[in-house]
């Protein structure tokens, strides 16, 4: 069974640019959630999608957005990048959604903003 | 807003010593999950606790959920070098589909 796949694994952008990250969940999983991980702030919840609907989002500015497609693949977008957006972005998939069981994480996309 | 604190932030132990990390929430949790993240890796699910006072064991790991469902602990008996990593607790905020991770405890095991 294939795991959660995130692309790209590494990327470098400059301030003001925008970036799109992709996450392919485990087959059959309808929930995809996104997290930002930094040394200073730890793991912070961005948002969760379940069957193409965003069910909730964390305390991030509107520059952070996401979507989920009918095949459960998800993308997140960050516009007008700032230096502080440099982080490891993790996505996780689950069968029933947050709090209902195990989250399976991808390897992450490491974003560096110069 | 809800916060989940973990203590200690760092812990260095000699191989064979025991290790405990504590997770404390400002509000009642519906459930709690524990994850381990190896250096350079991604979080891996360890266990989920749901019931007040619940205790679960996985080999050398013992997990507890407090009676008030506001705290939890992970205890490792006789640590090994393979236990190195950061341990996180996590919970959704009572059905709001908003997930909170604890601040994490980084464990180093000295051989």
Coordinates of C-alpha atoms in Angstrom, one line a residue:
Chain A
X1 CA 0.0 0.0 0.0
X2 CA 1.6 3.3 -1.1
X3 CA 2.1 5.9 1.6
X4 CA 1.3 9.6 1.6
X5 CA 3.3 11.4 -1.2
X6 CA 4.2 15.0 -1.1
X7 CA 5.7 17.0 -3.9
X8 CA 8.0 18.8 -4.3
X9 CA 10.3 17.6 -1.4
X10 CA 12.4 20.7 -1.5
X11 CA 12.0 24.1 -3.0
X12 CA 13.5 27.6 -2.7
X13 CA 11.5 30.7 -3.4
X14 CA 12.0 34.4 -2.9
X15 CA 9.8 36.9 -1.0
X16 CA 6.7 37.9 -2.7
X17 CA 6.4 34.7 -4.8
X18 CA 3.7 32.1 -4.4
X19 CA 4.1 28.4 -4.0
X20 CA 1.8 25.3 -4.5
X21 CA 2.5 22.1 -2.6
X22 CA 0.8 18.8 -3.4
X23 CA -0.2 15.8 -1.3
X24 CA -1.5 12.5 -2.5
X25 CA -3.1 10.6 0.4
X26 CA -3.3 6.8 0.9
X27 CA -5.8 5.3 -1.4
X28 CA -9.2 5.3 0.2
X29 CA -8.5 8.1 2.7
X30 CA -10.8 11.0 2.4
X31 CA -9.2 13.3 4.9
X32 CA -6.1 15.4 4.2
X33 CA -4.7 17.8 6.8
X34 CA -1.8 20.2 6.5
X35 CA 0.7 21.3 9.1
X36 CA 3.6 23.8 9.3
X37 CA 6.6 22.7 11.3
X38 CA 9.3 25.2 12.4
X39 CA 11.9 24.9 15.1
X40 CA 10.4 27.8 17.0
X41 CA 6.7 27.1 16.7
X42 CA 6.6 23.3 16.5
X43 CA 3.8 21.6 14.5
X44 CA 0.9 23.9 13.7
X45 CA -2.3 22.9 12.1
X46 CA -3.2 24.7 8.9
X47 CA -6.4 23.1 7.7
X48 CA -8.2 19.8 7.1
X49 CA -10.1 18.7 4.0
X50 CA -12.6 15.9 4.0
X51 CA -14.3 14.9 0.8
X52 CA -13.4 18.1 -0.9
X53 CA -14.7 20.3 2.0
X54 CA -12.6 22.3 4.3
X55 CA -13.8 21.5 7.8
X56 CA -11.7 23.8 9.8
X57 CA -8.5 25.9 9.6
X58 CA -5.8 27.0 12.0
X59 CA -4.7 30.5 12.9
X60 CA -2.9 31.3 9.7
X61 CA -3.4 34.4 7.5
X62 CA -5.4 34.2 4.3
X63 CA -2.3 33.9 2.3
X64 CA -2.4 30.2 3.2
X65 CA -5.1 28.3 1.2
X66 CA -5.9 24.8 0.1
X67 CA -8.2 22.6 -1.8
X68 CA -9.0 19.0 -2.3
X69 CA -9.9 17.3 -5.5
X70 CA -12.4 14.5 -6.1
X71 CA -9.6 11.9 -6.0
X72 CA -8.7 13.2 -2.5
X73 CA -5.4 14.7 -3.6
X74 CA -4.9 18.0 -2.0
X75 CA -2.9 21.1 -2.7
X76 CA -2.0 24.0 -0.5
X77 CA -1.0 27.4 -1.7
X78 CA 0.9 30.2 -0.1
X79 CA 0.8 33.6 -1.8
X80 CA 3.1 36.6 -1.2
X81 CA 5.7 34.5 0.5
X82 CA 7.5 36.0 3.6
X83 CA 10.8 34.9 5.1
X84 CA 8.8 33.5 8.1
X85 CA 7.1 31.0 5.8
X86 CA 10.3 29.0 5.6
X87 CA 9.3 25.7 7.1
X88 CA 8.6 22.0 6.6
X89 CA 5.1 21.6 5.4
X90 CA 3.6 18.2 6.2
X91 CA 0.4 16.7 5.1
X92 CA -1.4 13.8 6.7
X93 CA -4.1 11.5 5.5
X94 CA -6.6 9.5 7.5
X95 CA -9.6 7.3 6.8
X96 CA -12.2 9.0 9.0
X97 CA -10.7 12.4 9.7
X98 CA -9.1 14.2 12.6
X99 CA -9.6 12.6 16.0
X100 CA -11.0 9.4 14.6
X101 CA -7.8 7.5 14.2
X102 CA -4.3 7.4 13.0
X103 CA -2.8 10.1 10.9
X104 CA -0.4 9.0 8.2
X105 CA 2.2 11.7 7.4
X106 CA 4.1 12.3 4.2
X107 CA 7.8 13.1 4.2
X108 CA 7.0 16.8 3.9
X109 CA 7.9 19.7 1.6
X110 CA 10.7 21.8 2.8
X111 CA 10.3 25.4 1.7
X112 CA 13.0 28.0 2.0
X113 CA 12.1 31.6 1.3
X114 CA 15.0 33.9 0.5
Chain B
X1 CA -7.0 29.5 22.6
X2 CA -6.4 25.9 23.6
X3 CA -2.8 25.1 24.3
X4 CA -1.1 21.7 24.8
X5 CA 2.2 21.9 26.6
X6 CA 4.7 19.1 26.9
X7 CA 7.4 18.7 29.5
X8 CA 10.3 18.4 29.4
X9 CA 11.3 20.1 26.2
X10 CA 14.5 18.1 26.0
X11 CA 15.7 15.0 27.8
X12 CA 19.1 13.3 27.6
X13 CA 19.3 9.8 29.2
X14 CA 21.8 7.0 29.3
X15 CA 20.8 3.9 27.5
X16 CA 18.8 1.7 29.8
X17 CA 17.4 4.5 31.9
X18 CA 13.7 5.3 31.9
X19 CA 12.0 8.3 30.2
X20 CA 8.7 10.1 30.7
X21 CA 7.1 12.9 28.8
X22 CA 4.0 14.7 30.0
X23 CA 1.3 16.4 28.0
X24 CA -0.9 19.0 29.7
X25 CA -3.9 20.8 28.2
X26 CA -5.7 23.9 29.3
X27 CA -9.1 22.3 28.3
X28 CA -10.6 18.8 28.4
X29 CA -9.6 16.7 25.5
X30 CA -11.9 14.3 23.6
X31 CA -8.9 12.0 22.9
X32 CA -5.2 12.1 22.6
X33 CA -2.7 10.7 20.2
X34 CA 1.0 10.2 20.5
X35 CA 3.5 10.5 17.6
X36 CA 7.2 9.9 17.3
X37 CA 9.3 11.9 14.8
X38 CA 12.9 10.7 14.2
X39 CA 15.5 13.3 13.3
X40 CA 14.9 14.3 9.7
X41 CA 11.8 12.2 9.5
X42 CA 8.0 12.7 9.7
X43 CA 5.7 12.0 12.6
X44 CA 4.7 8.4 13.0
X45 CA 1.6 7.4 15.0
X46 CA 2.1 5.5 18.2
X47 CA -1.3 5.2 19.9
X48 CA -4.6 6.8 20.6
X49 CA -6.3 7.1 24.0
X50 CA -9.9 7.9 24.4
X51 CA -11.2 7.0 27.8
X52 CA -10.6 8.8 31.1
X53 CA -7.9 7.0 33.1
X54 CA -7.0 4.8 30.1
X55 CA -3.6 3.0 30.2
X56 CA -2.2 1.2 27.2
X57 CA 1.1 -0.6 26.8
X58 CA 3.2 -1.3 23.7
X59 CA 6.3 -3.3 24.7
X60 CA 8.5 -0.9 26.6
X61 CA 6.1 2.1 26.1
X62 CA 3.3 2.9 28.5
X63 CA 0.7 5.5 27.7
X64 CA -1.8 7.1 30.2
X65 CA -4.7 9.4 29.8
X66 CA -5.6 11.4 32.9
X67 CA -8.9 11.0 34.8
X68 CA -9.9 14.6 33.9
X69 CA -8.8 14.1 30.3
X70 CA -6.6 17.1 30.5
X71 CA -3.2 15.4 30.7
X72 CA -1.4 12.4 29.4
X73 CA 2.0 10.7 29.7
X74 CA 4.3 8.5 27.8
X75 CA 6.8 6.4 29.7
X76 CA 9.6 4.4 28.1
X77 CA 11.2 1.7 30.2
X78 CA 14.9 0.9 29.6
X79 CA 15.5 3.3 26.7
X80 CA 17.4 2.2 23.6
X81 CA 19.2 4.2 21.0
X82 CA 16.3 3.5 18.7
X83 CA 14.1 5.5 20.9
X84 CA 15.8 8.8 19.9
X85 CA 13.4 11.3 18.4
X86 CA 10.8 13.9 19.3
X87 CA 7.6 12.7 20.9
X88 CA 4.4 14.7 20.3
X89 CA 1.0 14.4 21.8
X90 CA -1.9 15.7 19.7
X91 CA -5.6 16.1 19.9
X92 CA -8.6 17.5 18.0
X93 CA -10.5 20.1 19.9
X94 CA -13.6 18.1 20.8
X95 CA -15.0 17.5 17.3
X96 CA -14.1 20.9 15.8
X97 CA -11.7 19.2 13.3
X98 CA -9.0 21.5 14.5
X99 CA -5.9 19.6 15.5
X100 CA -3.5 20.7 18.2
X101 CA 0.0 19.3 18.6
X102 CA 1.9 19.5 21.8
X103 CA 5.2 21.3 21.9
X104 CA 7.1 18.0 21.8
X105 CA 9.8 16.4 23.9
X106 CA 13.1 15.7 22.2
X107 CA 14.8 12.6 23.5
X108 CA 18.5 11.8 23.2
X109 CA 19.8 8.4 24.3
X110 CA 23.5 8.1 25.1
X111 CA 25.0 4.7 24.4

